[in-house]
Amino acid sequence: MTGLAAEIEVGCEAVRAASRLCLSIASSGIDRMEKSEREPVTVADFGSQAVILRAIAAGFPDDAVRAEEGSVDLAAAGTSAVDGVTAAVTDALGSAATPGEVFAWIDHRGRPGSRMWAVDPIDGTKGFLRGDQFAVAIGLIDHGVPVLGILGCPRLELSGMQGVLVWGGPGIGAFVQSLGDGKVRRIGVSGVTDPTRARMLGSVEAAHGDPELLQQVVEQLGIGGGWVRIDSQAKYAAVAAGLAEVYVRPRNREDWRERVWDHAAGAAIVAGAGGSITDLDGLPLDFTTGDVLDLNRGVLVSNGGLHAAVLGALASIG
Ligand code: AMP
Ligand code: MG
C-alpha cells in the first residue's frame, strides 16, 4: 500500500477537471497570447493552473508549489482574458469564482518545506494550439525525489484508450485511466533491449532539441524502430506504457535549463513503470535547485534496458 492515497485522489480529480477545462476552451476556439521569452500562453493555461492549485491549497496547505504561470501575465493580457479565465474556472468548479480568487489560486505557492508540487497546467502549449498533444502535469517531489506524477493527456491514445489520465511513482506502479469511461489499467515499460527494434521519442518542435545529435545517437546504436513525435510530457507516458523505448532530450543551447514542472510528473510515472531517468551524463535529475534543473545537462528517459547503451553512445559522441 502506498502512503499517498489522498494525494493520488486529490491530484487525479484536479487533473481530470483541468483537462476538461482545456478541452472545453479548445472546442470553443483558443486565443494565443504571449508572455516572457515569447512563449505562448492561453486562457486555458491560467484556468487549468487555478483549478489545480485551488485543490492543492485546500488539500495540502503545508506543501510548497512551483508552477509555470503567474497572475502577472494574466493581468497583462487584459480584461477579456481575465473574464475568460474566470468564466472557465467557474464552469469547471460548478460554482461562481471571482477574478480575485482566480488570481490567488494561480499564485498559490504554499509553504517552503520538504514536499513540493511541480505544476505545468498545460505542458506543450504549442501542441495544444496546433490541435496536437499536450499534458496537464503535476508532480509531487519529496526531499528532492519525484514520488508521484499525474498527467492528463486528453488527446493521447494509450493502451487502447482515447484520452487518458496517467499516474504513478516509485513504489506505486503506473496506471492509465480512460478519461471517457473511467476504466483503469496497469502499465509498464517495454522489454525491448535490441536497438534495431527500439523506438525513439522526440519533440514535434525541432527548436526544443538538437536534431543532429539525436540522429547521431540513432546511427551509432543502430536504432531501427523509427520515431514517435509527441508534444509535452505525454512522451513520458508513452515510455511508461511501452509505446516507445528511448527519449533523449538534449539542450538546444548551452544556457537552456529544463523546468522542474516539465519533468517531475513524467519522471515519477516512468520510475513507477520500471523505466530509468537521468541526464545525458547519467546523473540523477536534481529537483532541489529551484524552478530549473540547474545541475543537469539534458534528460534521458528509457525503458531501462537500453539506458546504458544510450549513455555510452552519448559519451562517445561527446
Ligand atoms: P516539447 O513538448 O518536447 O516540445 O517540450 C515542451 C516544453 O519545451 C515546454 O514546456 C517548454 O518549457 C520547453 N521549451 C521551451 N523553449 C525551449 C527550448 N529553447 N529548449 C528546450 N525546451 C524548451
Ligand atoms: Mg511545459
Tab-separated table of C-alpha atoms and ligand atoms in Angstrom:
chain	number	residue	atom	x	y	z
A	1	MET	CA	0.000	0.000	0.000
A	2	THR	CA	1.257	3.451	-0.812
A	3	GLY	CA	1.065	6.239	1.709
A	4	LEU	CA	-0.038	8.687	-0.986
A	5	ALA	CA	-3.682	7.668	-1.420
A	6	ALA	CA	-5.030	11.159	-0.593
A	7	GLU	CA	-2.501	12.847	-2.896
A	8	ILE	CA	-3.466	10.489	-5.744
A	9	GLU	CA	-7.178	11.098	-5.191
A	10	VAL	CA	-6.984	14.900	-4.916
A	11	GLY	CA	-4.374	15.195	-7.700
A	12	CYS	CA	-6.201	12.953	-10.162
A	13	GLU	CA	-9.514	14.732	-9.567
A	14	ALA	CA	-7.851	18.137	-10.120
A	15	VAL	CA	-6.124	16.958	-13.313
A	16	ARG	CA	-9.362	15.482	-14.665
A	17	ALA	CA	-11.176	18.801	-14.036
A	18	ALA	CA	-8.314	20.810	-15.568
A	19	SER	CA	-8.197	18.502	-18.605
A	20	ARG	CA	-11.931	19.016	-19.187
A	21	LEU	CA	-11.435	22.793	-18.907
A	22	CYS	CA	-8.681	22.687	-21.547
A	23	LEU	CA	-10.757	20.642	-23.995
A	24	SER	CA	-13.772	22.848	-23.447
A	25	ILE	CA	-11.757	26.005	-24.224
A	26	ALA	CA	-10.171	24.296	-27.258
A	27	SER	CA	-13.595	23.405	-28.649
A	28	SER	CA	-14.799	26.997	-28.433
A	29	GLY	CA	-11.649	28.486	-30.029
A	30	ILE	CA	-8.382	29.482	-28.354
A	31	ASP	CA	-6.692	32.872	-28.451
A	32	ARG	CA	-2.917	32.683	-28.408
A	33	MET	CA	-1.255	35.231	-26.108
A	34	GLU	CA	2.420	35.804	-25.468
A	35	LYS	CA	4.375	36.024	-22.229
A	36	SER	CA	8.080	36.476	-21.435
A	37	GLU	CA	10.670	34.890	-23.802
A	38	ARG	CA	7.912	34.934	-26.434
A	39	GLU	CA	6.425	31.672	-25.173
A	40	PRO	CA	2.746	31.181	-25.993
A	41	VAL	CA	0.105	31.052	-23.282
A	42	THR	CA	-3.699	30.796	-23.384
A	43	VAL	CA	-6.753	31.302	-21.212
A	44	ALA	CA	-6.672	27.521	-20.684
A	45	ASP	CA	-3.163	27.603	-19.155
A	46	PHE	CA	-4.320	30.063	-16.481
A	47	GLY	CA	-7.660	28.331	-15.911
A	48	SER	CA	-6.040	24.922	-15.569
A	49	GLN	CA	-3.490	26.257	-13.067
A	50	ALA	CA	-6.230	27.944	-10.995
A	51	VAL	CA	-8.239	24.711	-10.771
A	52	ILE	CA	-5.198	22.614	-9.825
A	53	LEU	CA	-3.694	24.980	-7.255
A	54	ARG	CA	-7.102	25.560	-5.632
A	55	ALA	CA	-7.254	21.800	-5.000
A	56	ILE	CA	-3.664	21.566	-3.743
A	57	ALA	CA	-4.095	24.614	-1.478
A	58	ALA	CA	-7.230	23.078	0.037
A	59	GLY	CA	-5.904	19.517	0.340
A	60	PHE	CA	-2.250	20.110	1.238
A	61	PRO	CA	-1.869	23.687	2.517
A	62	ASP	CA	1.545	22.989	4.069
A	63	ASP	CA	3.163	21.821	0.820
A	64	ALA	CA	5.248	24.098	-1.389
A	65	VAL	CA	4.317	24.670	-5.033
A	66	ARG	CA	6.288	25.557	-8.137
A	67	ALA	CA	4.105	26.308	-11.136
A	68	GLU	CA	4.649	27.658	-14.624
A	69	GLU	CA	2.136	30.517	-14.751
A	70	GLY	CA	1.687	33.671	-12.662
A	71	SER	CA	-1.201	36.141	-12.451
A	72	VAL	CA	1.087	38.986	-13.613
A	73	ASP	CA	0.943	37.619	-17.160
A	74	LEU	CA	-2.841	37.158	-16.952
A	75	ALA	CA	-3.313	40.743	-15.715
A	76	ALA	CA	-1.094	41.958	-18.565
A	77	ALA	CA	-3.282	40.086	-21.065
A	78	GLY	CA	-6.228	42.373	-20.253
A	79	THR	CA	-9.812	42.289	-19.067
A	80	SER	CA	-11.241	39.934	-21.638
A	81	ALA	CA	-8.579	37.317	-20.800
A	82	VAL	CA	-9.294	37.710	-17.064
A	83	ASP	CA	-13.038	37.349	-17.732
A	84	GLY	CA	-12.420	34.308	-19.947
A	85	VAL	CA	-10.351	32.551	-17.269
A	86	THR	CA	-12.855	33.404	-14.515
A	87	ALA	CA	-15.738	32.021	-16.612
A	88	ALA	CA	-13.802	28.837	-17.443
A	89	VAL	CA	-12.898	28.250	-13.776
A	90	THR	CA	-16.493	28.914	-12.684
A	91	ASP	CA	-17.642	26.379	-15.243
A	92	ALA	CA	-15.041	23.799	-14.132
A	93	LEU	CA	-15.875	24.159	-10.436
A	94	GLY	CA	-19.627	24.334	-10.892
A	95	SER	CA	-19.762	27.368	-8.576
A	96	ALA	CA	-19.057	31.076	-9.106
A	97	ALA	CA	-15.405	32.138	-8.821
A	98	THR	CA	-14.302	35.781	-8.645
A	99	PRO	CA	-11.288	37.227	-10.511
A	100	GLY	CA	-9.666	37.855	-7.106
A	101	GLU	CA	-9.980	34.173	-6.146
A	102	VAL	CA	-8.688	33.083	-9.541
A	103	PHE	CA	-5.598	35.311	-9.190
A	104	ALA	CA	-4.948	33.990	-5.675
A	105	TRP	CA	-5.240	30.337	-6.783
A	106	ILE	CA	-2.900	30.915	-9.748
A	107	ASP	CA	-0.320	32.476	-7.395
A	108	HIS	CA	-0.653	29.930	-4.557
A	109	ARG	CA	2.870	28.762	-3.693
A	110	GLY	CA	2.261	27.162	-0.275
A	111	ARG	CA	4.970	26.970	2.356
A	112	PRO	CA	8.615	26.070	1.825
A	113	GLY	CA	9.355	22.591	3.168
A	114	SER	CA	10.342	19.063	2.229
A	115	ARG	CA	7.341	18.466	-0.083
A	116	MET	CA	6.803	20.387	-3.296
A	117	TRP	CA	4.261	20.102	-6.100
A	118	ALA	CA	5.576	20.940	-9.585
A	119	VAL	CA	2.683	22.057	-11.784
A	120	ASP	CA	2.544	22.672	-15.519
A	121	PRO	CA	-1.102	23.499	-16.247
A	122	ILE	CA	-0.577	22.929	-19.977
A	123	ASP	CA	2.696	21.327	-20.931
A	124	GLY	CA	3.094	21.605	-24.689
A	125	THR	CA	1.066	24.777	-25.212
A	126	LYS	CA	2.323	24.823	-28.814
A	127	GLY	CA	0.835	21.337	-29.341
A	128	PHE	CA	-2.385	22.411	-27.607
A	129	LEU	CA	-2.708	25.333	-30.039
A	130	ARG	CA	-1.946	23.110	-33.059
A	131	GLY	CA	-4.629	20.603	-32.043
A	132	ASP	CA	-1.932	18.057	-31.171
A	133	GLN	CA	-0.782	16.560	-27.876
A	134	PHE	CA	-0.451	18.412	-24.588
A	135	ALA	CA	-0.409	17.347	-20.946
A	136	VAL	CA	-1.773	18.714	-17.700
A	137	ALA	CA	1.104	17.814	-15.410
A	138	ILE	CA	1.532	17.661	-11.660
A	139	GLY	CA	4.414	16.021	-9.864
A	140	LEU	CA	4.980	15.656	-6.135
A	141	ILE	CA	8.614	15.916	-5.047
A	142	ASP	CA	9.524	14.754	-1.531
A	143	HIS	CA	13.038	15.528	-0.278
A	144	GLY	CA	14.139	16.039	-3.888
A	145	VAL	CA	12.637	12.778	-5.209
A	146	PRO	CA	9.613	12.705	-7.567
A	147	VAL	CA	7.310	10.339	-5.651
A	148	LEU	CA	4.067	10.839	-7.592
A	149	GLY	CA	3.285	12.031	-11.092
A	150	ILE	CA	-0.106	12.673	-12.669
A	151	LEU	CA	-0.548	13.527	-16.354
A	152	GLY	CA	-3.812	14.399	-18.050
A	153	CYS	CA	-3.436	13.710	-21.775
A	154	PRO	CA	-6.907	14.314	-23.218
A	155	ARG	CA	-5.841	13.767	-26.839
A	156	LEU	CA	-3.489	10.804	-26.330
A	157	GLU	CA	-4.341	7.230	-27.260
A	158	LEU	CA	-2.718	4.780	-24.855
A	159	SER	CA	-3.427	1.119	-24.109
A	160	GLY	CA	-6.427	1.238	-26.441
A	161	MET	CA	-7.955	4.236	-24.636
A	162	GLN	CA	-8.561	7.578	-26.357
A	163	GLY	CA	-7.955	10.463	-23.918
A	164	VAL	CA	-6.194	9.352	-20.740
A	165	LEU	CA	-5.101	10.132	-17.218
A	166	VAL	CA	-1.773	8.526	-16.311
A	167	TRP	CA	-0.303	8.379	-12.828
A	168	GLY	CA	2.389	6.553	-10.921
A	169	GLY	CA	5.519	6.673	-8.865
A	170	PRO	CA	8.245	4.551	-7.332
A	171	GLY	CA	6.543	2.006	-5.069
A	172	ILE	CA	3.140	2.857	-6.564
A	173	GLY	CA	3.434	1.367	-10.043
A	174	ALA	CA	1.944	3.155	-13.048
A	175	PHE	CA	-1.641	3.277	-14.256
A	176	VAL	CA	-3.709	4.618	-17.116
A	177	GLN	CA	-7.358	5.597	-16.860
A	178	SER	CA	-9.716	6.417	-19.696
A	179	LEU	CA	-10.998	9.994	-19.342
A	180	GLY	CA	-14.131	8.678	-21.023
A	181	ASP	CA	-15.426	5.568	-19.234
A	182	GLY	CA	-13.055	5.655	-16.246
A	183	LYS	CA	-11.554	2.185	-16.837
A	184	VAL	CA	-8.122	1.719	-15.219
A	185	ARG	CA	-5.229	-0.470	-16.373
A	186	ARG	CA	-1.731	-1.019	-15.020
A	187	ILE	CA	1.024	-0.045	-17.472
A	188	GLY	CA	4.725	-0.894	-17.729
A	189	VAL	CA	7.734	-0.135	-19.901
A	190	SER	CA	8.601	-2.233	-22.937
A	191	GLY	CA	11.060	-5.106	-22.561
A	192	VAL	CA	12.863	-4.327	-25.830
A	193	THR	CA	16.655	-4.348	-25.469
A	194	ASP	CA	17.576	-4.864	-29.137
A	195	PRO	CA	18.335	-1.403	-30.611
A	196	THR	CA	17.131	-2.469	-34.057
A	197	ARG	CA	13.615	-2.781	-32.566
A	198	ALA	CA	13.798	0.310	-30.332
A	199	ARG	CA	11.605	3.345	-30.995
A	200	MET	CA	12.795	6.889	-30.329
A	201	LEU	CA	10.603	9.617	-28.863
A	202	GLY	CA	11.080	13.221	-29.821
A	203	SER	CA	9.520	16.663	-29.720
A	204	VAL	CA	7.411	17.964	-32.571
A	205	GLU	CA	9.150	21.338	-32.143
A	206	ALA	CA	12.683	20.850	-33.539
A	207	ALA	CA	13.792	24.017	-31.720
A	208	HIS	CA	13.279	22.231	-28.362
A	209	GLY	CA	16.135	19.825	-29.038
A	210	ASP	CA	19.200	19.063	-31.126
A	211	PRO	CA	18.130	17.022	-34.177
A	212	GLU	CA	21.724	16.439	-35.320
A	213	LEU	CA	22.788	14.901	-32.015
A	214	LEU	CA	19.679	12.715	-31.962
A	215	GLN	CA	20.455	11.441	-35.456
A	216	GLN	CA	23.995	10.552	-34.341
A	217	VAL	CA	22.589	8.514	-31.422
A	218	VAL	CA	20.232	6.670	-33.779
A	219	GLU	CA	23.049	5.836	-36.196
A	220	GLN	CA	25.615	4.883	-33.572
A	221	LEU	CA	23.260	2.411	-31.842
A	222	GLY	CA	21.508	1.236	-34.991
A	223	ILE	CA	18.120	2.190	-33.564
A	224	GLY	CA	15.641	0.800	-36.083
A	225	GLY	CA	12.137	1.186	-34.684
A	226	GLY	CA	11.636	4.709	-36.016
A	227	TRP	CA	10.432	7.940	-34.439
A	228	VAL	CA	7.377	8.732	-32.359
A	229	ARG	CA	6.937	12.510	-32.163
A	230	ILE	CA	4.713	13.852	-29.403
A	231	ASP	CA	4.444	17.250	-27.729
A	232	SER	CA	4.784	17.565	-23.959
A	233	GLN	CA	5.324	15.085	-21.122
A	234	ALA	CA	2.981	12.745	-22.943
A	235	LYS	CA	6.386	11.401	-24.137
A	236	TYR	CA	6.993	10.093	-20.607
A	237	ALA	CA	3.553	8.463	-20.637
A	238	ALA	CA	4.475	6.802	-23.942
A	239	VAL	CA	7.663	5.317	-22.430
A	240	ALA	CA	5.761	4.233	-19.306
A	241	ALA	CA	3.150	2.409	-21.390
A	242	GLY	CA	5.668	0.711	-23.685
A	243	LEU	CA	4.819	2.733	-26.794
A	244	ALA	CA	8.492	3.647	-27.317
A	245	GLU	CA	11.780	2.929	-25.570
A	246	VAL	CA	14.128	5.927	-25.714
A	247	TYR	CA	13.579	9.665	-25.186
A	248	VAL	CA	16.741	11.764	-25.469
A	249	ARG	CA	16.257	15.467	-24.700
A	250	PRO	CA	19.468	17.374	-25.401
A	251	ARG	CA	19.867	21.065	-24.745
A	252	ASN	CA	19.367	23.152	-27.844
A	253	ARG	CA	21.625	25.828	-26.429
A	254	GLU	CA	24.230	25.929	-23.669
A	255	ASP	CA	22.240	28.281	-21.436
A	256	TRP	CA	18.927	26.357	-21.617
A	257	ARG	CA	17.845	24.744	-18.357
A	258	GLU	CA	14.947	22.303	-18.172
A	259	ARG	CA	11.995	23.349	-15.969
A	260	VAL	CA	11.091	21.179	-12.942
A	261	TRP	CA	7.407	21.151	-13.925
A	262	ASP	CA	8.321	19.806	-17.373
A	263	HIS	CA	9.861	16.638	-15.866
A	264	ALA	CA	8.754	15.901	-12.284
A	265	ALA	CA	5.433	14.231	-13.128
A	266	GLY	CA	6.822	12.239	-16.040
A	267	ALA	CA	9.888	11.117	-14.103
A	268	ALA	CA	7.769	9.722	-11.244
A	269	ILE	CA	5.498	7.856	-13.665
A	270	VAL	CA	8.343	6.308	-15.679
A	271	ALA	CA	10.060	5.234	-12.444
A	272	GLY	CA	6.779	3.627	-11.352
A	273	ALA	CA	6.519	1.845	-14.704
A	274	GLY	CA	10.009	0.330	-14.348
A	275	GLY	CA	11.975	2.721	-16.580
A	276	SER	CA	15.038	4.895	-15.982
A	277	ILE	CA	15.585	8.668	-15.910
A	278	THR	CA	18.931	10.511	-15.795
A	279	ASP	CA	20.538	13.456	-17.514
A	280	LEU	CA	22.724	12.923	-20.603
A	281	ASP	CA	25.775	12.341	-18.375
A	282	GLY	CA	23.991	9.588	-16.439
A	283	LEU	CA	23.433	11.769	-13.354
A	284	PRO	CA	20.126	11.652	-11.492
A	285	LEU	CA	17.910	14.691	-12.122
A	286	ASP	CA	18.378	17.134	-9.230
A	287	PHE	CA	14.997	18.649	-8.369
A	288	THR	CA	16.334	20.772	-5.481
A	289	THR	CA	17.790	23.699	-7.431
A	290	GLY	CA	14.725	25.911	-7.867
A	291	ASP	CA	12.489	26.307	-10.912
A	292	VAL	CA	15.087	24.772	-13.234
A	293	LEU	CA	17.298	21.676	-13.274
A	294	ASP	CA	20.413	23.797	-12.937
A	295	LEU	CA	22.902	20.957	-12.427
A	296	ASN	CA	21.738	18.650	-15.220
A	297	ARG	CA	22.627	18.516	-18.909
A	298	GLY	CA	19.526	17.446	-20.826
A	299	VAL	CA	17.351	14.463	-19.940
A	300	LEU	CA	17.415	10.776	-20.908
A	301	VAL	CA	14.312	8.655	-20.328
A	302	SER	CA	14.209	4.990	-21.284
A	303	ASN	CA	12.648	1.616	-20.638
A	304	GLY	CA	15.711	0.814	-18.506
A	305	GLY	CA	17.004	-1.995	-20.726
A	306	LEU	CA	18.501	0.421	-23.264
A	307	HIS	CA	19.656	3.112	-20.827
A	308	ALA	CA	23.338	2.126	-20.505
A	309	ALA	CA	23.724	1.705	-24.263
A	310	VAL	CA	22.309	5.184	-24.951
A	311	LEU	CA	24.514	6.761	-22.275
A	312	GLY	CA	27.512	5.013	-23.837
A	313	ALA	CA	26.633	6.377	-27.276
A	314	LEU	CA	26.170	9.882	-25.864
A	315	ALA	CA	29.541	9.695	-24.093
A	316	SER	CA	31.322	8.645	-27.259
A	317	ILE	CA	29.619	11.369	-29.324
A	318	GLY	CA	30.614	13.916	-26.657
B	1	AMP	P1	8.161	19.543	-26.196
B	1	AMP	O1	6.744	19.214	-25.985
B	1	AMP	O2	9.050	18.339	-26.109
B	1	AMP	O3	8.376	20.341	-27.434
B	1	AMP	O4	8.585	20.425	-24.953
B	1	AMP	C1	7.738	21.427	-24.462
B	1	AMP	C2	8.497	22.208	-23.452
B	1	AMP	O5	9.651	22.751	-24.057
B	1	AMP	C3	7.771	23.396	-22.878
B	1	AMP	O6	7.181	23.044	-21.666
B	1	AMP	C4	8.862	24.437	-22.652
B	1	AMP	O7	9.114	24.632	-21.264
B	1	AMP	C5	10.084	23.798	-23.243
B	1	AMP	N1	10.901	24.716	-24.035
B	1	AMP	C6	10.628	25.968	-24.430
B	1	AMP	N2	11.696	26.505	-25.101
B	1	AMP	C7	12.658	25.557	-25.110
B	1	AMP	C8	13.981	25.483	-25.636
B	1	AMP	N3	14.510	26.512	-26.288
B	1	AMP	N4	14.663	24.340	-25.473
B	1	AMP	C9	14.125	23.293	-24.840
B	1	AMP	N5	12.864	23.287	-24.328
B	1	AMP	C10	12.149	24.406	-24.455
B	2	MG	MG	5.786	22.970	-20.133
